[in-house]
Short mmCIF file of C-alpha atoms in Angstrom, two decimals:
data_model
loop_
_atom_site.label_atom_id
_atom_site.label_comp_id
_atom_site.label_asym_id
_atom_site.label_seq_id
_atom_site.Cartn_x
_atom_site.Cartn_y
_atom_site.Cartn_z
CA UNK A 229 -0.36 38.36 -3.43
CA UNK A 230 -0.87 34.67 -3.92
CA UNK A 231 0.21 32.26 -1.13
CA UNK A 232 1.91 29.27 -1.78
CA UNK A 233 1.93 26.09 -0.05
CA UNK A 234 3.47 22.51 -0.13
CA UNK A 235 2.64 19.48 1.08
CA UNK A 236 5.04 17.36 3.33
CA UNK A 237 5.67 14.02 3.95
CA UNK A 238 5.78 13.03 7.57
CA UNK A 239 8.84 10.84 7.05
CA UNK A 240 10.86 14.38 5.87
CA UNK A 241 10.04 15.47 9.29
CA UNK A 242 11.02 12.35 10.87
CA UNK A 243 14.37 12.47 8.80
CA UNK A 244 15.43 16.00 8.02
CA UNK A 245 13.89 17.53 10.81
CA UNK A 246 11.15 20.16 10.75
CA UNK A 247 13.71 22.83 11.38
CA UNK A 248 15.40 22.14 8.44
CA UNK A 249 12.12 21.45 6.41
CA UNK A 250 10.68 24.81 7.07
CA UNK A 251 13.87 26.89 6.84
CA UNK A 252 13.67 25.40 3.25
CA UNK A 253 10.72 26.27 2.63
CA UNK A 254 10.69 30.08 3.79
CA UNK A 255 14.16 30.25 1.51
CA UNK A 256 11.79 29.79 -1.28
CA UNK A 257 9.19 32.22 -0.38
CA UNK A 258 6.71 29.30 0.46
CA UNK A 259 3.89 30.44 2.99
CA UNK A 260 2.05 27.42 3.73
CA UNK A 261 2.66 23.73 4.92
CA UNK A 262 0.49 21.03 4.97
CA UNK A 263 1.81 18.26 6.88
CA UNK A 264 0.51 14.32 6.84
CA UNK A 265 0.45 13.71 10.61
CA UNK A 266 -2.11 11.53 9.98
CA UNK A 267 -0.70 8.51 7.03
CA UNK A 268 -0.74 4.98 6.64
CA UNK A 269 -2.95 4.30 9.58
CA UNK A 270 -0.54 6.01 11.98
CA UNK A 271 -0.99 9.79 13.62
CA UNK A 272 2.62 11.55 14.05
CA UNK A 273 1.09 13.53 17.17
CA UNK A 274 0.41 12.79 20.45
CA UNK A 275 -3.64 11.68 20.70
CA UNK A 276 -5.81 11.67 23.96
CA UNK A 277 -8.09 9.05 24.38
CA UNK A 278 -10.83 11.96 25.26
CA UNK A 279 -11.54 12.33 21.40
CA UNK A 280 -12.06 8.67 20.41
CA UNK A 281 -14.42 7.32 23.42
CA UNK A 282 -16.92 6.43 20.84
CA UNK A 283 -15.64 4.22 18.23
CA UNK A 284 -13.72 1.49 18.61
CA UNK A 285 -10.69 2.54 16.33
CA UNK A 286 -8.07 4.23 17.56
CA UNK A 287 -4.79 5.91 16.95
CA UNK A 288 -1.88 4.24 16.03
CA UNK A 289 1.52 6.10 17.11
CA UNK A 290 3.63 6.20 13.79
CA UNK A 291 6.84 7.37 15.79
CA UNK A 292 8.06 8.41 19.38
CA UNK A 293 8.47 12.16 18.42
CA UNK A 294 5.49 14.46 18.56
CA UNK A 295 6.15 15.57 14.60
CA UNK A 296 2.83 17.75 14.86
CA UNK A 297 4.32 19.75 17.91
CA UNK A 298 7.38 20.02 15.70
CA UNK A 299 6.24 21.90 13.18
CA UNK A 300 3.76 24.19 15.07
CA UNK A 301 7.29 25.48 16.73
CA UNK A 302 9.12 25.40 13.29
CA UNK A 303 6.35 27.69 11.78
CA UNK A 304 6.71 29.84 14.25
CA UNK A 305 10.54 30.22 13.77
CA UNK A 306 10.17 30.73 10.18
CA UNK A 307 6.52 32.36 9.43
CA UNK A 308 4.88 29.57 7.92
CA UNK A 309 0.76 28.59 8.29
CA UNK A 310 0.68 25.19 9.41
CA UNK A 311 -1.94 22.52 8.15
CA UNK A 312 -2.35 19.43 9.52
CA UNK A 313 -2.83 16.56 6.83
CA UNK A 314 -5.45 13.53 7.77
CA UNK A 315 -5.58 11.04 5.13
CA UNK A 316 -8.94 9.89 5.56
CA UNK A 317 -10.04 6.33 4.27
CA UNK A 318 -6.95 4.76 3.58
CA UNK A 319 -5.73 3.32 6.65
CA UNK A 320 -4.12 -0.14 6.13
CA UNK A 321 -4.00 -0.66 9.90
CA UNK A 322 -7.58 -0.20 10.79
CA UNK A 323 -8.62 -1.94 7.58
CA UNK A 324 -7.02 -5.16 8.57
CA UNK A 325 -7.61 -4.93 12.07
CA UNK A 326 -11.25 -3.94 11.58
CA UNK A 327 -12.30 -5.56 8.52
CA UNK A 328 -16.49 -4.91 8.89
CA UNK A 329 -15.38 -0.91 8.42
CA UNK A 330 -13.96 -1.83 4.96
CA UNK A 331 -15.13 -0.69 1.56
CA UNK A 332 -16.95 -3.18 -0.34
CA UNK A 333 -16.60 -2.90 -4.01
CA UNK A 334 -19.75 -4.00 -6.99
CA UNK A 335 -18.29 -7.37 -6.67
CA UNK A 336 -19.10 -8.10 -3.14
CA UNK A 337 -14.84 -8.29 -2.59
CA UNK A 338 -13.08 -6.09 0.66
CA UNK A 339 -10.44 -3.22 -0.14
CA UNK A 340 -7.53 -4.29 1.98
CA UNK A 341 -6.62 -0.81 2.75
CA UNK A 342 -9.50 1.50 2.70
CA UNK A 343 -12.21 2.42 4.88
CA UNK A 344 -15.81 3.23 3.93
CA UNK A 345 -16.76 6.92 4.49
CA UNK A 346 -20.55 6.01 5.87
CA UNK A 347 -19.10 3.53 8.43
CA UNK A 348 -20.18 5.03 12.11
CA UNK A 349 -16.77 3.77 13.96
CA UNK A 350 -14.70 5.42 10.66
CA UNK A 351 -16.76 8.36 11.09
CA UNK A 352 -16.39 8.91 14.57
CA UNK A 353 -12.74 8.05 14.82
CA UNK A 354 -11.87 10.49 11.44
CA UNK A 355 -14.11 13.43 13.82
CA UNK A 356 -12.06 12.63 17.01
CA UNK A 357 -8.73 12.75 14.78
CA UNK A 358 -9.73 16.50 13.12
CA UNK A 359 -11.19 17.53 16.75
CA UNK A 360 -7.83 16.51 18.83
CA UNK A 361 -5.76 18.31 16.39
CA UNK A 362 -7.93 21.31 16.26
CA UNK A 363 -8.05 22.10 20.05
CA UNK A 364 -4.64 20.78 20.80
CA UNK A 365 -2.30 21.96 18.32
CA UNK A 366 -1.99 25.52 17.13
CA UNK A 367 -2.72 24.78 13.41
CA UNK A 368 -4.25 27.17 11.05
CA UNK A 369 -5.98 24.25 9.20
CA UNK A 370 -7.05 20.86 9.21
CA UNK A 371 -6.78 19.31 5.52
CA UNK A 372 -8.71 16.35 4.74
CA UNK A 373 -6.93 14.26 2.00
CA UNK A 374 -8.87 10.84 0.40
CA UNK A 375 -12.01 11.87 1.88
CA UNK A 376 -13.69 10.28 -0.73
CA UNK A 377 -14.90 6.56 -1.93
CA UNK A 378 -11.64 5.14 -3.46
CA UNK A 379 -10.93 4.71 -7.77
CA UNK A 380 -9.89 1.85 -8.99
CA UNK A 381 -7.26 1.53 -11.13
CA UNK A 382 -6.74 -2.01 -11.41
CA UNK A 383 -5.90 -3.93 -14.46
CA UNK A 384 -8.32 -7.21 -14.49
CA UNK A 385 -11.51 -4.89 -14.41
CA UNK A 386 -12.40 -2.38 -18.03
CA UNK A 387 -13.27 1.40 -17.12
CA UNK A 388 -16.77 0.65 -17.18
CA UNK A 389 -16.99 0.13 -13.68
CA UNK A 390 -16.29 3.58 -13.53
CA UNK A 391 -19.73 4.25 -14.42
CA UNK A 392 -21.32 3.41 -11.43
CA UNK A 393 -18.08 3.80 -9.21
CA UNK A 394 -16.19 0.86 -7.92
CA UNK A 395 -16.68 1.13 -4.37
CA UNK A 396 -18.83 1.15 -1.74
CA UNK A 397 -21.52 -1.76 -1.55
CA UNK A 398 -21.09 -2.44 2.24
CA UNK A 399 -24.54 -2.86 4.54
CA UNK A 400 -23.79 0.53 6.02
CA UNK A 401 -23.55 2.46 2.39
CA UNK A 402 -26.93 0.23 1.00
CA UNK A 403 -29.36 0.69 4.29
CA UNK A 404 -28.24 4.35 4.02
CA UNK A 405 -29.17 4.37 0.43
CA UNK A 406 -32.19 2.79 0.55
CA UNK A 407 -33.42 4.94 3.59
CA UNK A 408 -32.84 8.13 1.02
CA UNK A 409 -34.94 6.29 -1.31
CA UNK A 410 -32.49 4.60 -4.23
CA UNK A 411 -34.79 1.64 -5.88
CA UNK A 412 -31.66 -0.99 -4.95
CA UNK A 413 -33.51 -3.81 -6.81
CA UNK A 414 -33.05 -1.92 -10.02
CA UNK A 415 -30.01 -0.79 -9.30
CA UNK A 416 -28.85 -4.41 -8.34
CA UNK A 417 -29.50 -5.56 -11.82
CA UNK A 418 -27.13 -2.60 -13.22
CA UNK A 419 -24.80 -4.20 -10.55
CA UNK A 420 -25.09 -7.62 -11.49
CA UNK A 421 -24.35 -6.36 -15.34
CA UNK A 422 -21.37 -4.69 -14.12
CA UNK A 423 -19.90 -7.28 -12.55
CA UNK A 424 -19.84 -9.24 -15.99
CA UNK A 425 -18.86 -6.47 -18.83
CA UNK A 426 -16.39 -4.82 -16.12
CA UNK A 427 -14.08 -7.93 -16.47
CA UNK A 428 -10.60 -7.72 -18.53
CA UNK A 429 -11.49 -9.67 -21.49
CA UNK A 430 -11.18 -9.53 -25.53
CA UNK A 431 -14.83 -9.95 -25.43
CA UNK A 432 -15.81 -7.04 -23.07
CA UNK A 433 -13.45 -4.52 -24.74
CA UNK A 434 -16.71 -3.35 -27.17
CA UNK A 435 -17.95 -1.99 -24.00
CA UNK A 436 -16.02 0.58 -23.73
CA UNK A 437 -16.67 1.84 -26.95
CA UNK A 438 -20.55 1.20 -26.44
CA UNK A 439 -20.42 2.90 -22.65
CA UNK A 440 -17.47 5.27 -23.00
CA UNK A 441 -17.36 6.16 -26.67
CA UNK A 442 -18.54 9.61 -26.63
CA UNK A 443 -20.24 12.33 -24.10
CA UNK A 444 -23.53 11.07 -25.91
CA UNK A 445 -22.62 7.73 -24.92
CA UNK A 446 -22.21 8.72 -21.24
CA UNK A 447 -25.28 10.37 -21.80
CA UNK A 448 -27.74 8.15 -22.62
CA UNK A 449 -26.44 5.60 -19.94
CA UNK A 450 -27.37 8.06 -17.26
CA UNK A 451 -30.64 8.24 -19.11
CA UNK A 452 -31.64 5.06 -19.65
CA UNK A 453 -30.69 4.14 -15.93
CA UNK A 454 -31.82 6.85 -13.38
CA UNK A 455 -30.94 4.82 -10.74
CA UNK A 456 -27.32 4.72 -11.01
CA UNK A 457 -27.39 8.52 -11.04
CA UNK A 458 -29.00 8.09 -7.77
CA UNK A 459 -26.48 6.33 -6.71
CA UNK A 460 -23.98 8.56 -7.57
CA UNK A 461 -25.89 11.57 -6.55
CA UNK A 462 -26.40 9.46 -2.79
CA UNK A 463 -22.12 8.43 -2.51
CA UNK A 464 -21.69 12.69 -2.87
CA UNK A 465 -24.29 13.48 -0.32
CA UNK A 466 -22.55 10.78 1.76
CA UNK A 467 -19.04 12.51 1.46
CA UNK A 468 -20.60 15.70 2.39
CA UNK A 469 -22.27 14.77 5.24
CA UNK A 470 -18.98 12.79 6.74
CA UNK A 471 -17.34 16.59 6.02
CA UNK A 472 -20.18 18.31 7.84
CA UNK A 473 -19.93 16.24 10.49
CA UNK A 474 -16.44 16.80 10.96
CA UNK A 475 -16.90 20.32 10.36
CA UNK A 476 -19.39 20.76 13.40
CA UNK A 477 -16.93 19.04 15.46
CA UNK A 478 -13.89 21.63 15.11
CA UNK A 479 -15.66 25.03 14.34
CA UNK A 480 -15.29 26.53 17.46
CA UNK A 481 -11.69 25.59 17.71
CA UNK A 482 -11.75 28.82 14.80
CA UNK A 483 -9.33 26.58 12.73
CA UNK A 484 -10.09 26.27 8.94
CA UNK A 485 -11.25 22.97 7.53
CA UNK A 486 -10.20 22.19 3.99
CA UNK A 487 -9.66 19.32 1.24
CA UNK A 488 -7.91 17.81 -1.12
CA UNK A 489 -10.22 17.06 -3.87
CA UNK A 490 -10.27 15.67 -7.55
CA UNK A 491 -10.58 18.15 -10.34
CA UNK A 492 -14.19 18.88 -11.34
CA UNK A 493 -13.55 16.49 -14.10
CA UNK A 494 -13.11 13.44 -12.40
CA UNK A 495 -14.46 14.07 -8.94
CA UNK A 496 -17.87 12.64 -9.39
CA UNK A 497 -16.23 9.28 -9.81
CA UNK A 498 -15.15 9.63 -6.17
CA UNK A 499 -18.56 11.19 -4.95
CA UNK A 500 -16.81 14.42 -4.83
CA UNK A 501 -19.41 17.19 -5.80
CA UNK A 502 -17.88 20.81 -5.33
CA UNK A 503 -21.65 22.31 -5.40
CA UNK A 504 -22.09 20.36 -2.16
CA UNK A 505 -18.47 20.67 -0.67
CA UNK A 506 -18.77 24.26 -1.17
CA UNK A 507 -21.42 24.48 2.09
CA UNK A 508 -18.96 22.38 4.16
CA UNK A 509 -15.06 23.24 3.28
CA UNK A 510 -13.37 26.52 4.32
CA UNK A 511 -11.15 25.86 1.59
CA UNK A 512 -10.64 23.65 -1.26
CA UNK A 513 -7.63 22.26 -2.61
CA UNK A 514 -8.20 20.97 -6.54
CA UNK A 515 -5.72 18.37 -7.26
CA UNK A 516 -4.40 19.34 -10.82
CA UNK A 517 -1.23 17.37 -11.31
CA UNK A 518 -1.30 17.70 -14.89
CA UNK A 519 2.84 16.38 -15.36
CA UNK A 520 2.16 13.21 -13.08
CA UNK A 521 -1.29 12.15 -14.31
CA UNK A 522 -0.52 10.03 -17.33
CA UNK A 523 2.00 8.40 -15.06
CA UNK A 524 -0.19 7.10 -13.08
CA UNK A 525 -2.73 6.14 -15.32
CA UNK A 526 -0.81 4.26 -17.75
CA UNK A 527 0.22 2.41 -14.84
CA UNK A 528 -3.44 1.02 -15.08
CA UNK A 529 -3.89 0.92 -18.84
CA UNK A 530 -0.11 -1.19 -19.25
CA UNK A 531 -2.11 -3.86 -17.09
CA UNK A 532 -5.13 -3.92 -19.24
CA UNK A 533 -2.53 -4.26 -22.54
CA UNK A 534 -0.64 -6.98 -21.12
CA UNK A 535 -3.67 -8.96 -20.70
CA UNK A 536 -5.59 -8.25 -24.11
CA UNK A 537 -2.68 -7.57 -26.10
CA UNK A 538 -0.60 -4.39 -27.38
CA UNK A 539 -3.14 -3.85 -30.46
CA UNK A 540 -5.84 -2.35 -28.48
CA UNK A 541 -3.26 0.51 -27.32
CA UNK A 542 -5.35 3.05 -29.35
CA UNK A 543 -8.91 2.06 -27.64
CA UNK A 544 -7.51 2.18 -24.56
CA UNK A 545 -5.97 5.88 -24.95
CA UNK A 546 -9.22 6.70 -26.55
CA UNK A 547 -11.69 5.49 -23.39
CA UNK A 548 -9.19 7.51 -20.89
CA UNK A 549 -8.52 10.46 -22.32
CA UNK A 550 -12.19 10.45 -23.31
CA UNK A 551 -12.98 10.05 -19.03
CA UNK A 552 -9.84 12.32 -18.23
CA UNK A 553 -11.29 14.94 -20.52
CA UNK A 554 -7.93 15.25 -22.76
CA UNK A 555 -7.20 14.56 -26.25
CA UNK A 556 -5.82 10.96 -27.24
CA UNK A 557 -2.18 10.90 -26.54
CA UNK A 558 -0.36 9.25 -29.44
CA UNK A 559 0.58 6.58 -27.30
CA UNK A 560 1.06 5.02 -23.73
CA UNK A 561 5.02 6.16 -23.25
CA UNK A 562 4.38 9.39 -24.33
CA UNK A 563 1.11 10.00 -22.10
CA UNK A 564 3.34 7.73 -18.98
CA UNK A 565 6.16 10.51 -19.84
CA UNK A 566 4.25 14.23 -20.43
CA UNK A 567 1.32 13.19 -18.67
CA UNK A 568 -1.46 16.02 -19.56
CA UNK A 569 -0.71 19.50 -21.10
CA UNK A 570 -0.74 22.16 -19.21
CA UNK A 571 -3.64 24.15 -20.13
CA UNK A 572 -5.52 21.70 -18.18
CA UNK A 573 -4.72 23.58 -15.01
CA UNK A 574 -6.73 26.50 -16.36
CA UNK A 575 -9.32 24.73 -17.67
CA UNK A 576 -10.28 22.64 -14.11
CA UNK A 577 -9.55 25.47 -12.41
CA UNK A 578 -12.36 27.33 -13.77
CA UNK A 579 -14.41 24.67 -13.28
CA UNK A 580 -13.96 24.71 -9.76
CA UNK A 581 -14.46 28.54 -9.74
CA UNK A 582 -17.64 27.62 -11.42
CA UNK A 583 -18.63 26.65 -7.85
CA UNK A 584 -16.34 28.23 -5.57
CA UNK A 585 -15.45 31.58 -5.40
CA UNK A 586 -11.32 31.50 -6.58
CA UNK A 587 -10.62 33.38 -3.04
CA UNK A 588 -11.24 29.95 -1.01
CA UNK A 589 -9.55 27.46 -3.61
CA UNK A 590 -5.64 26.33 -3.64
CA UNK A 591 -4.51 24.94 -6.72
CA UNK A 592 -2.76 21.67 -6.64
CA UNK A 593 -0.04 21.23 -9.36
CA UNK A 594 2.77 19.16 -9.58
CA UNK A 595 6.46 20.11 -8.82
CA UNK A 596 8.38 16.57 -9.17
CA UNK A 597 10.41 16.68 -11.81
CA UNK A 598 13.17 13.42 -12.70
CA UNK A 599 14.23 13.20 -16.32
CA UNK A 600 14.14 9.49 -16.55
CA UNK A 601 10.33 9.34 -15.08
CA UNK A 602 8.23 12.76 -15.82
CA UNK A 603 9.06 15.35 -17.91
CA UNK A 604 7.67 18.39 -15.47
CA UNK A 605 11.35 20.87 -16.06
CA UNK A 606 10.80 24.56 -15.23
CA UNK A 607 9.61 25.94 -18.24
CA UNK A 608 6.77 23.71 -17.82
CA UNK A 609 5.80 23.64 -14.43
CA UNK A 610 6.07 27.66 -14.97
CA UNK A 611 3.48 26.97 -17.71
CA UNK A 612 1.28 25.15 -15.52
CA UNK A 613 1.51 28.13 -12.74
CA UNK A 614 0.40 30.74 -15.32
CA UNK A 615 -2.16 28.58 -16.73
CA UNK A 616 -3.79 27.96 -12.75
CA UNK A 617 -3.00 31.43 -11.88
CA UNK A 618 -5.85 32.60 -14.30
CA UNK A 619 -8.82 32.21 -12.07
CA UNK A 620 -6.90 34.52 -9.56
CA UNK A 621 -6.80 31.31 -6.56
CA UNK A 622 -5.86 32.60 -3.14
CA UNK A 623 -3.12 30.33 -3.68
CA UNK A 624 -1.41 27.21 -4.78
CA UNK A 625 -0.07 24.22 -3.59
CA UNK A 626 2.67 22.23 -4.93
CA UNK A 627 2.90 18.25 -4.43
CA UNK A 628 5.53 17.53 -2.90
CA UNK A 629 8.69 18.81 -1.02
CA UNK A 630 10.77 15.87 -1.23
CA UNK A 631 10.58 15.17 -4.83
CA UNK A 632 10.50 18.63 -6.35
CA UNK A 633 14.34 19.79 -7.56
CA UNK A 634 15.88 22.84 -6.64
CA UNK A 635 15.53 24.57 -9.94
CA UNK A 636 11.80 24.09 -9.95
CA UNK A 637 11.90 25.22 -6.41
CA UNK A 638 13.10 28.03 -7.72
CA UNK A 639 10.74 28.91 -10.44
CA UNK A 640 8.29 28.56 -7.28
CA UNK A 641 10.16 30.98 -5.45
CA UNK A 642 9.23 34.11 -7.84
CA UNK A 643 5.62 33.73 -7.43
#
């Protein structure tokens, strides 16, 4: 039978209570919980120094209550496997208060709310966070969520950046680098190019028909410049080896270790490479949200429009469904509105089963539903469930518990 999970919000703890959370949640036949008791730069547990002697960042209370202790007595009550959600790099607190551990994008310029995933301290501190929870709290997993160099989808830069992934230039992620033997003066040169065709411009649009035009396209870039496939090839390794090192550090605590992760399509812009995360992760969970993902891309590709003007809708639609791996929408509202059909579930899904046998993988689909915003009603989040359900996943996961309506929780509930 397949399990089915959701992930929570700490503020619905904080405000509804985890009693009243989880009783929800069994009503509707749900079997899993992931929590985010680690968001924002603040941990919703109680910490002990003991696990972060050796970096200098450390937790941040979010809240008086012990939310984590919470919900390891409501799961008891009600049945319920309990995760324990870390969001990894983004952590506007530490970021600001430690701005050397920042990521450092092709331009040379800080993220103000991200952390870079080869940093020691971020390292160490992201270890101590997975280790305290592990051997404190009686949690049947700890999920790692953004542990991965950051996307950008920022309107004054062109997709081409994507190429060669937006972030992280710091010291750390370059000595690393050139220690595994990445030629950084050639690949500086690709850097230094990026830097000018990557900005918003009239001029700079016939990139992205030259770069992103066609698979061929993609192609022969990769061909003609080895190095940035290096580089690529060095930011997975680097995400792989922050997750091993993690790993090592809770494995005898016997609690699972799992992620949230891209879908196969996407991932390797976010050095997220499931034929390396398959030797570190108990689980995986593939983030499919095929109803929200135009949504939030459109969010990006309005920006670019505004600047360059409305008549380039069509090029843009073309370059991003060409990098999402969809057909062209036939326009911006519709793709902001339907987001990405539903046989995409099946179709990333497999993918991932490509590379992980469908007995250790959670699919991630979307639940929210709001008329005026997404159109995600039943019938189609039921299509998107059949269409995941194909690879036979030990389970899936449905994002999120506060904005998903009761009749889709219902739907859910006949799994």
């Amino acid at each position: 039978m397949v399990e089915v999970g959701f992930w929570v919000s700490w503020r619905d703890i904080y405000e509804k209570t985890a009693d009243k959370v989880f009783e929800k949640l069994a009503k509707y036949n749900v079997s899993r919980a992931s929590i985010f008791v680690v968001a924002e730069g603040k941990v919703f547990f109680k910490p002990k120094d003991k696990y972060f002697t050796e970096t200098k960042l450390k937790p941040v209370k979010g809240c008086k209550r012990d939310l984590l202790a919470e919900c390891v007595e409501a799961s008891r009550e009600y049945g319920l496997k309990l995760t324990a959600t870390v969001v990894c790099v983004v952590d506007p607190l530490h970021a600001e208060k430690n701005p050397e551990c920042r990521l450092i994008d092709f331009r040379g310029s800080p993220h103000p709310r991200a952390l870079c995933p080869n940093n020691p301290d971020v390292q160490k501190y992201l270890r101590g966070l997975a280790e305290n929870i592990a051997y404190e709290y009686e949690v049947d997993e700890v999920e790692l969520d953004y542990i991965r160099f950051k996307r950008s989808r920022e309107g004054f830069l062109l997709p081409t950046h994507l190429l060669i992934g937006r972030h992280c230039y710091c010291s750390f992620c370059r000595e690393k680098a050139v220690e595994k033997g990445l030629d950084w003066k050639s690949f500086e040169k690709i850097i230094e190019m990026f830097k000018t065709i990557s900005e918003t411009s009239h001029e700079n649009l016939k990139y992205l028909k030259m770069f992103l035009g066609s698979t061929g396209d993609l192609n022969r870039f990769y061909l003609e410049h080895p190095e940035v496939a290096d580089w690529l090839r060095f930011r997975a390794e680097s995400v792989k080896e922050l997750i091993a090192f993690i790993k090592e550090s809770v494995e005898k605590s016997g609690v699972a270790l799992s992620a949230d992760l891209f879908y196969p399509t996407l991932s390797w812009q976010v050095g997220q490479d499931y034929s390396l995360l398959r030797e570190v992760l108990d689980t995986v969970k593939p983030m499919i949200y095929t109803a929200r993902m135009g949504a939030w891309e459109t969010k990006y590709i309005k920006s670019i429009l505004d600047r360059v003007g409305w008549e380039y809708e069509d090029l843009l639609l073309e370059t991003i469904s060409h990098l999402l791996g969809v057909n062209k929408p036939s326009s911006v509202k519709d793709f902001e509105y339907y987001g990405l059909p539903p046989e995409i579930a099946s179709r990333e899904a497999l993918k991932v089963a490509e590379y992980i046998d469908p007995s250790r993988i959670y699919v991630g689909l979307y639940s929210g539903y709001d008329p005026s915003i997404v159109y995600n009603p039943p019938r189609r989040l039921l299509d998107a469930i059949k269409e995941a359900l194909k690879i036979n996943p030990k389970g899936l996961y449905f994002f999120s518990f506060s904005n998903t309506p009761e009749e889709n929780f219902e739907v859910i509930s006949r799994l």
